[in-house]
mmCIF file of C-alpha atoms in Angstrom:
data_model
loop_
_atom_site.group_PDB
_atom_site.id
_atom_site.type_symbol
_atom_site.label_atom_id
_atom_site.label_comp_id
_atom_site.label_asym_id
_atom_site.label_seq_id
_atom_site.Cartn_x
_atom_site.Cartn_y
_atom_site.Cartn_z
ATOM 1 C CA MET E 1 4.157 7.473 9.088
ATOM 2 C CA LYS E 2 1.015 8.956 7.527
ATOM 3 C CA ASP E 3 -0.849 8.155 4.323
ATOM 4 C CA CYS E 4 -1.707 10.580 1.523
ATOM 5 C CA VAL E 5 -4.400 12.376 3.554
ATOM 6 C CA GLY E 6 -2.740 12.352 6.959
ATOM 7 C CA ASN E 7 -4.078 9.138 8.522
ATOM 8 C CA GLU E 8 -1.560 7.414 10.810
ATOM 9 C CA LEU E 9 -0.339 4.074 9.398
ATOM 10 C CA ASN E 10 0.606 1.044 11.475
ATOM 11 C CA ILE E 11 1.775 -2.458 10.639
ATOM 12 C CA GLY E 12 -1.235 -4.639 9.823
ATOM 13 C CA ASP E 13 -3.423 -1.783 8.520
ATOM 14 C CA LYS E 14 -5.504 -2.454 5.394
ATOM 15 C CA ILE E 15 -4.695 -0.048 2.576
ATOM 16 C CA VAL E 16 -5.356 0.891 -1.011
ATOM 17 C CA CYS E 17 -2.280 1.833 -3.053
ATOM 18 C CA SER E 18 -1.455 2.662 -6.637
ATOM 19 C CA ASP E 19 0.424 0.339 -8.937
ATOM 20 C CA GLY E 20 3.744 1.359 -10.489
ATOM 21 C CA TYR E 21 2.086 3.020 -13.484
ATOM 22 C CA TYR E 22 -0.727 4.762 -11.527
ATOM 23 C CA SER E 23 -3.239 2.936 -13.725
ATOM 24 C CA GLU E 24 -4.755 0.655 -11.100
ATOM 25 C CA LEU E 25 -5.579 0.562 -7.400
ATOM 26 C CA LEU E 26 -4.296 -2.364 -5.347
ATOM 27 C CA LEU E 27 -5.683 -3.700 -2.069
ATOM 28 C CA GLY E 28 -3.087 -4.599 0.514
ATOM 29 C CA GLU E 29 -1.745 -4.583 4.037
ATOM 30 C CA VAL E 30 1.112 -2.684 5.689
ATOM 31 C CA VAL E 31 3.954 -5.118 6.448
ATOM 32 C CA ASP E 32 6.750 -2.740 7.474
ATOM 33 C CA LEU E 33 7.433 0.988 7.798
ATOM 34 C CA THR E 34 10.784 2.650 7.134
ATOM 35 C CA ASP E 35 11.793 6.307 7.337
ATOM 36 C CA LYS E 36 10.540 7.021 3.802
ATOM 37 C CA THR E 37 8.616 4.024 2.461
ATOM 38 C CA ILE E 38 5.917 1.514 3.308
ATOM 39 C CA LEU E 39 6.335 -2.188 2.574
ATOM 40 C CA CYS E 40 2.951 -3.460 1.417
ATOM 41 C CA LYS E 41 1.672 -6.983 0.857
ATOM 42 C CA VAL E 42 -0.712 -6.695 -2.068
ATOM 43 C CA VAL E 43 -3.551 -9.163 -1.699
ATOM 44 C CA ARG E 44 -5.737 -8.151 -4.627
ATOM 45 C CA SER E 45 -4.936 -6.870 -8.108
ATOM 46 C CA SER E 46 -6.622 -7.364 -11.465
ATOM 47 C CA HIS E 47 -3.281 -8.360 -13.045
ATOM 48 C CA GLN E 48 -2.060 -10.936 -10.547
ATOM 49 C CA ASN E 49 -2.582 -14.673 -10.728
ATOM 50 C CA GLY E 50 -3.986 -14.985 -7.203
ATOM 51 C CA ASP E 51 -0.701 -14.916 -5.286
ATOM 52 C CA ALA E 52 0.110 -12.068 -2.912
ATOM 53 C CA PHE E 53 3.269 -10.055 -3.546
ATOM 54 C CA LYS E 54 5.174 -7.324 -1.712
ATOM 55 C CA THR E 55 6.004 -3.861 -2.965
ATOM 56 C CA ARG E 56 7.402 -0.614 -1.530
ATOM 57 C CA LYS E 57 5.312 2.543 -1.735
ATOM 58 C CA TYR E 58 5.738 6.162 -0.705
ATOM 59 C CA PRO E 59 3.132 7.680 1.637
ATOM 60 C CA TYR E 60 1.526 9.713 -1.175
ATOM 61 C CA GLN E 61 0.731 6.404 -2.965
ATOM 62 C CA VAL E 62 -1.148 4.855 -0.018
ATOM 63 C CA HIS E 63 -4.547 5.420 1.592
ATOM 64 C CA LEU E 64 -5.731 3.765 4.808
ATOM 65 C CA ILE E 65 -8.976 1.775 4.653
ATOM 66 C CA LYS E 66 -11.067 2.626 7.697
ATOM 67 C CA ASP E 67 -13.709 0.195 8.952
#
C-alpha cells in the first residue's frame, strides 16, 4: 500500500494522518494494512488525553514520515 504521494507503507512506519474532520494532523504508526485501509495507532493529538488510540484511514489521508 502507498501513502498520498506514492511512498510505500509498511507496518511500523511513522506517519502523519488527518483526523475525521480534516481539521487536524495526527502523529501515528502503521499497525496493519488491509486491501483498502490502514490501521493506525495515533500517538499524538491535540484533543486526546495522553492515551494512544487506533483508527482506520484511507491511503489519501496518510503521509509517511521519512527520517
